[in-house]
Coordinates of C-alpha atoms in Angstrom, one line a residue:
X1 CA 45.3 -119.9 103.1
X2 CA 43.1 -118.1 101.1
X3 CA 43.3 -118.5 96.9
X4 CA 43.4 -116.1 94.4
X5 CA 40.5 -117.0 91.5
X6 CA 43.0 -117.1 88.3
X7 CA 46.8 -117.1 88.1
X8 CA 49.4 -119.5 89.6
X9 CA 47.7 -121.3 92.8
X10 CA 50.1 -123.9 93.4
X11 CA 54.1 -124.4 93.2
X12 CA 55.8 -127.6 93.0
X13 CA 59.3 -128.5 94.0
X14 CA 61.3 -131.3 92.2
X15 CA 64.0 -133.0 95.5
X16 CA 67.1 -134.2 93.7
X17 CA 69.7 -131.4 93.1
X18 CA 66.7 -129.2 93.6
X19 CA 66.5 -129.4 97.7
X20 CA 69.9 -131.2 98.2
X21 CA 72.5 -132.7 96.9
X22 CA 72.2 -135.8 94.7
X23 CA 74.3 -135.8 91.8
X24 CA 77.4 -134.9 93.1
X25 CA 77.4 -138.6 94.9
X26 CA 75.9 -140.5 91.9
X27 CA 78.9 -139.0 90.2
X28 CA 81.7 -140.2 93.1
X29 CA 79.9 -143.6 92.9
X30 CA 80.6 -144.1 89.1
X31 CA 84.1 -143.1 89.6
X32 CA 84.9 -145.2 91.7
X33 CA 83.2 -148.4 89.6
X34 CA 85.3 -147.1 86.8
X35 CA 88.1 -147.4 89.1
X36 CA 87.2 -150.8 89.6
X37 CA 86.6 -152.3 86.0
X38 CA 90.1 -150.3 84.9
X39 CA 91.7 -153.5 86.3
X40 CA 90.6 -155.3 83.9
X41 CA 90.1 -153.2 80.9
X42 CA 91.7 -150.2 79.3
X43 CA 88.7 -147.4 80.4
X44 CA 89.0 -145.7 77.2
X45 CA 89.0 -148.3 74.9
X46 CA 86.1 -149.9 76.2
X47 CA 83.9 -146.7 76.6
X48 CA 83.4 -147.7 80.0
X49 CA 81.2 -144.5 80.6
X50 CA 78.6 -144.9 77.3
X51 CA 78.4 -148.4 78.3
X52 CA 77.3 -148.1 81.6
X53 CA 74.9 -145.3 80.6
X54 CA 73.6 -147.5 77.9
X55 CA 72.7 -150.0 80.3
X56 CA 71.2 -147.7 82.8
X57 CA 68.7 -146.0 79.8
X58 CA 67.8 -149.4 78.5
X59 CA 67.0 -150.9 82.4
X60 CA 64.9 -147.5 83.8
X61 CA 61.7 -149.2 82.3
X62 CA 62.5 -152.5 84.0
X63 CA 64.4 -151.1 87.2
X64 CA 63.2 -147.5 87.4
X65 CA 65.1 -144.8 88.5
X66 CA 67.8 -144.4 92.1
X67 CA 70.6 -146.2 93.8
X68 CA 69.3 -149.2 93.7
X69 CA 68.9 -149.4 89.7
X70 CA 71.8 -147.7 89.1
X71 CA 73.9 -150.4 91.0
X72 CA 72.1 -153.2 89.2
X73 CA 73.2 -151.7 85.7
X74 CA 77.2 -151.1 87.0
X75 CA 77.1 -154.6 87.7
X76 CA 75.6 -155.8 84.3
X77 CA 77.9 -153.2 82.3
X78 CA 80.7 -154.3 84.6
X79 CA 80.2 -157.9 83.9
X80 CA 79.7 -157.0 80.0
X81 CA 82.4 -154.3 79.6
X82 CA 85.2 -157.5 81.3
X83 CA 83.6 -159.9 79.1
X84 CA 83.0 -161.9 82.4
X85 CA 86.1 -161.5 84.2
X86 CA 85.4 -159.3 86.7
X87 CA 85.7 -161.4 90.3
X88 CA 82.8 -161.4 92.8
X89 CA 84.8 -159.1 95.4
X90 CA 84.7 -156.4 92.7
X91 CA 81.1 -157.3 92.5
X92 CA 80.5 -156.6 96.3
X93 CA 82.7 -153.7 96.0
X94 CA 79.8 -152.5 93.6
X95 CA 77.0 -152.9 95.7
X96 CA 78.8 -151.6 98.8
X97 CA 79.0 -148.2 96.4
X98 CA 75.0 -148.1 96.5
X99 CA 75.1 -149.4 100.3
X100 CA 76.8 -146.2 101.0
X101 CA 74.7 -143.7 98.2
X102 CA 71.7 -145.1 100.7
X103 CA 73.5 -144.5 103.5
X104 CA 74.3 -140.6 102.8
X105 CA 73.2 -138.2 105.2
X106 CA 71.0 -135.4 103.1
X107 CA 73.0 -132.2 102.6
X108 CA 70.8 -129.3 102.0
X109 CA 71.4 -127.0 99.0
X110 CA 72.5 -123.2 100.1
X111 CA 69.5 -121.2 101.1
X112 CA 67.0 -123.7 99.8
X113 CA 65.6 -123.8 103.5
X114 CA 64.8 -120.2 103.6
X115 CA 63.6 -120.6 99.6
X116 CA 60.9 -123.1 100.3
X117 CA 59.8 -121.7 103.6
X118 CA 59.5 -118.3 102.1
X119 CA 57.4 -119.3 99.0
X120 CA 55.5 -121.8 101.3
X121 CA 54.5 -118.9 103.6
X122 CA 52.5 -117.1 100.0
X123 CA 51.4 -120.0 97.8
X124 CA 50.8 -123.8 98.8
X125 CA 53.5 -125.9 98.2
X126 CA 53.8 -130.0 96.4
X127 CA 57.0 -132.0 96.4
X128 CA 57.4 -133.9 93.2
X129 CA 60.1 -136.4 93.3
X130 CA 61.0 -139.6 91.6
X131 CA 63.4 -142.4 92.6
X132 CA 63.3 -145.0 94.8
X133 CA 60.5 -145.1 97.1
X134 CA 62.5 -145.8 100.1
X135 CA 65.3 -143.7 99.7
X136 CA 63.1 -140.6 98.9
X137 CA 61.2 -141.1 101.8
X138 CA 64.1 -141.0 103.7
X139 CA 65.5 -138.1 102.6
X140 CA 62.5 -136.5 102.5
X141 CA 61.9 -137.0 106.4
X142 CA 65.5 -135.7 107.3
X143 CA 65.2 -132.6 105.0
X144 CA 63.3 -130.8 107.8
X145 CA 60.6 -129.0 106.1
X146 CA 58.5 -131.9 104.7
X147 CA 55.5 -130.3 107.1
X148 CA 55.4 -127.2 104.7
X149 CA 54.4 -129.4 101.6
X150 CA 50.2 -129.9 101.3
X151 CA 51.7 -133.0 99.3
X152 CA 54.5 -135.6 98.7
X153 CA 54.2 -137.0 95.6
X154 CA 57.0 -139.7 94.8
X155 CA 56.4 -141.2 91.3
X156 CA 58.1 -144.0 88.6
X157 CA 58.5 -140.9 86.3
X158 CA 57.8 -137.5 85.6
X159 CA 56.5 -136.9 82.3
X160 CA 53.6 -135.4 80.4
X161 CA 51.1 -138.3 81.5
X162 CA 52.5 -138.2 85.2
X163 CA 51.8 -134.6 85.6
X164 CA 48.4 -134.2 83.9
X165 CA 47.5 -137.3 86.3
X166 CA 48.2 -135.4 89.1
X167 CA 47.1 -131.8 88.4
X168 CA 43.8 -133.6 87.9
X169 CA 44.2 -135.1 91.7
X170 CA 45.1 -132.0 92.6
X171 CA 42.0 -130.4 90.7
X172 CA 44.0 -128.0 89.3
X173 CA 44.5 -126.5 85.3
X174 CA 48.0 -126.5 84.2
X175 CA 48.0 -122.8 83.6
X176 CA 47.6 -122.6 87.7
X177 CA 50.9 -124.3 88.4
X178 CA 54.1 -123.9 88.3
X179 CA 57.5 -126.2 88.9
X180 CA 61.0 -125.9 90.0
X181 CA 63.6 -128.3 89.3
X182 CA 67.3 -128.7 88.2
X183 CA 65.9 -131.0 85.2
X184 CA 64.8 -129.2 81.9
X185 CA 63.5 -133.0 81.0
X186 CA 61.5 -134.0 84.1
X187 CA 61.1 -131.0 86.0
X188 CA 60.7 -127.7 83.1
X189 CA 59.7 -129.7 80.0
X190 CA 56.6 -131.7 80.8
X191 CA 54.8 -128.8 82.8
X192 CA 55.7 -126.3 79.9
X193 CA 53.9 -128.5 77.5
X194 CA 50.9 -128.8 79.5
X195 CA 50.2 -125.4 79.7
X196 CA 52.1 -124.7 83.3
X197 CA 55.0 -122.6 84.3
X198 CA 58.6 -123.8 85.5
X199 CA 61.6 -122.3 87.1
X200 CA 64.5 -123.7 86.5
X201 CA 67.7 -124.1 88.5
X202 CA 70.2 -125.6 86.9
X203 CA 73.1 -127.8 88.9
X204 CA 76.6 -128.1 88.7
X205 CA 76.5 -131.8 87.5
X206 CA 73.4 -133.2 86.1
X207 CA 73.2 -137.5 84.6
X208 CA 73.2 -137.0 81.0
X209 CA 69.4 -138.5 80.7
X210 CA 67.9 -135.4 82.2
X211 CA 69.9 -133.3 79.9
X212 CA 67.8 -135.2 77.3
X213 CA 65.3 -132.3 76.3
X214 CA 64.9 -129.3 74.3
X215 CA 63.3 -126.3 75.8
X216 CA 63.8 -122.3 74.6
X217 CA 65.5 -120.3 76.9
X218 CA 63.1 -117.7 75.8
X219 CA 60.4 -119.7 76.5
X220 CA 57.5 -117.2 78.2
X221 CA 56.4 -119.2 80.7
X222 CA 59.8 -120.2 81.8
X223 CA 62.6 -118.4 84.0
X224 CA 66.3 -119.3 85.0
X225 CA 67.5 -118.7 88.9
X226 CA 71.0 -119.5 89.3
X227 CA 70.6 -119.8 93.6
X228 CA 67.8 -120.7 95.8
X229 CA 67.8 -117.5 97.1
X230 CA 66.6 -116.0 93.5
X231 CA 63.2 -118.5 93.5
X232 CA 60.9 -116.5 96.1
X233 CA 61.4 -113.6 93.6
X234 CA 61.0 -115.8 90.6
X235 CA 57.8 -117.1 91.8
X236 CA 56.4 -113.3 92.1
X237 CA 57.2 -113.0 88.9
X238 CA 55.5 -115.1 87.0
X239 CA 52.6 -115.3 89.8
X240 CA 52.2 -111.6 88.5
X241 CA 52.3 -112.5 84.7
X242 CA 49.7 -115.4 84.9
X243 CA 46.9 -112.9 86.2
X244 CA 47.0 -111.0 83.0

C-alpha cells in the first residue's frame, strides 16, 4: 500500500490481553498453586502471593517471561514458602497447571478481529509480543489473522533498547509509529519515550510487573480505548495529529 511521507506509517499490536485472553488463565493457575501450598502453610501468614511474585521478578532475567517460567518459580516459591515439605505429587500438580496454560485454546478478545482487520486495511500492521517462543507461536497461528501482520516479532523483552532495535529493522523513526497494548510498562511506556505514539487498552486483570510504570494520562501522544472496537478510531486520531 502506498505511504504517506510524514506522520504515523506503521501500527504495532502487543498479543497478550491485547488480541486474547492471557491473564485471566495466569490468574486461575496461581489460584489453584495457592490452593495447593495452603496444605501446608497458613496462606496469609506466609504471604504466599509476594513470595511467589518475588520469585518470578528475580527469575525473568534467568527464565524470561510465559508459562514455562512462571511454573519454574511456583515450584521454587512452593518449595521455599513449605520450607521443603511440599511432596512431589504437589509438585506434579504444579507443572500439570502449566501443562494445561500450554494447552489452552486462544480465546479472542470482543471485536479485536474486526479491530485489527480494519486498521490493517489503512496502515501496515507489526505484531510485537513477548513470552515463550513456542507458545506465542502457537497462539499466534490459531489467532486467524497472522496473514494481516507485514511482521511477527516475538522478543525476550520489550523495552526501550528492544524497540529502538527494531524501528531501526524496520527503518522507521519513532515519531512514525505507534503501539497498542494492555501494558503501560511494555507496550505504552517504552514507545512514548522514544518519541512514538501508544494506545492503550487496559484489561480487566493485569500481573502486577506490567503495572510497574508511570506514564501521564495526559500524555499527548498517548490515548485510552476501553474496547477493541474504539482502536480503528483511535488510530485516525492520532494518524491525524502526527501530520501537523
Amino acid at each position: 500500500m502506498d505511504l504517506p511521507p510524514h506522520g504515523i506509517r506503521l501500527v504495532g499490536f502487543d498479543a497478550d490481553d491485547t488480541l486474547w485472553r492471557s491473564q485471566d488463565y495466569f490468574d486461575a493457575a496461581q489460584r489453584e498453586f495457592e490452593r495447593i501450598v495452603g496444605h501446608y502453610v497458613d496462606l496469609h501468614d506466609a504471604r504466599a502471593q509476594e513470595h511467589l511474585y518475588a520469585v518470578e521478578k528475580r527469575n525473568i532475567a534467568v527464565f524470561g517471561y510465559g508459562v514455562k517460567g512462571m511454573v519454574l518459580s511456583m515450584i521454587e516459591a512452593a518449595v521455599e514458602i513449605t520450607a521443603q515439605r511440599i511432596s512431589a505429587a504437589d509438585l506434579h500438580r504444579i507443572v500439570g497447571l502449566g501443562k494445561e496454560l500450554l494447552r489452552h485454546p486462544v480465546e479472542l478478545l470482543p471485536g479485536i478481529a474486526e479491530a485489527v482487520a480494519a486498521i490493517a486495511g489503512e496502515h501496515e500492521v507489526v505484531l510485537i509480543t513477548k513470552g515463550d517462543l513456542f507458545h506465542q507461536e502457537a497462539k499466534v497461528a490459531q489467532c486467524g489473522f497472522a496473514p494481516l501482520f507485514r511482521r511477527i516479532e516475538i522478543v525476550s523483552e520489550k523495552d526501550v533498547a528492544t524497540y529502538a532495535r527494531l524501528l531501526q529493522e524496520f527503518g522507521l523513526p519513532a515519531g512514525q509509529f505507534v503501539m497498542i497494548g494492555n501494558s503501560l510498562r511494555s507496550d505504552i511506556a517504552p514507545v512514548l519515550a522514544l518519541g512514538g505514539w501508544g494506545i492503550h487498552v487496559p484489561y480487566h486483570s493485569t500481573w502486577a510487573h506490567e503495572n510497574e510504570a508511570e506514564v501521564a494520562a495526559d500524555a499527548p501522544r498517548l490515548r485510552q480505548v476501553a474496547q477493541a472496537a474504539d482502536l480503528p478510531e483511535a488510530v485516525r486520531e492520532l494518524v491525524a495529529l502526527s501530520r501537523r
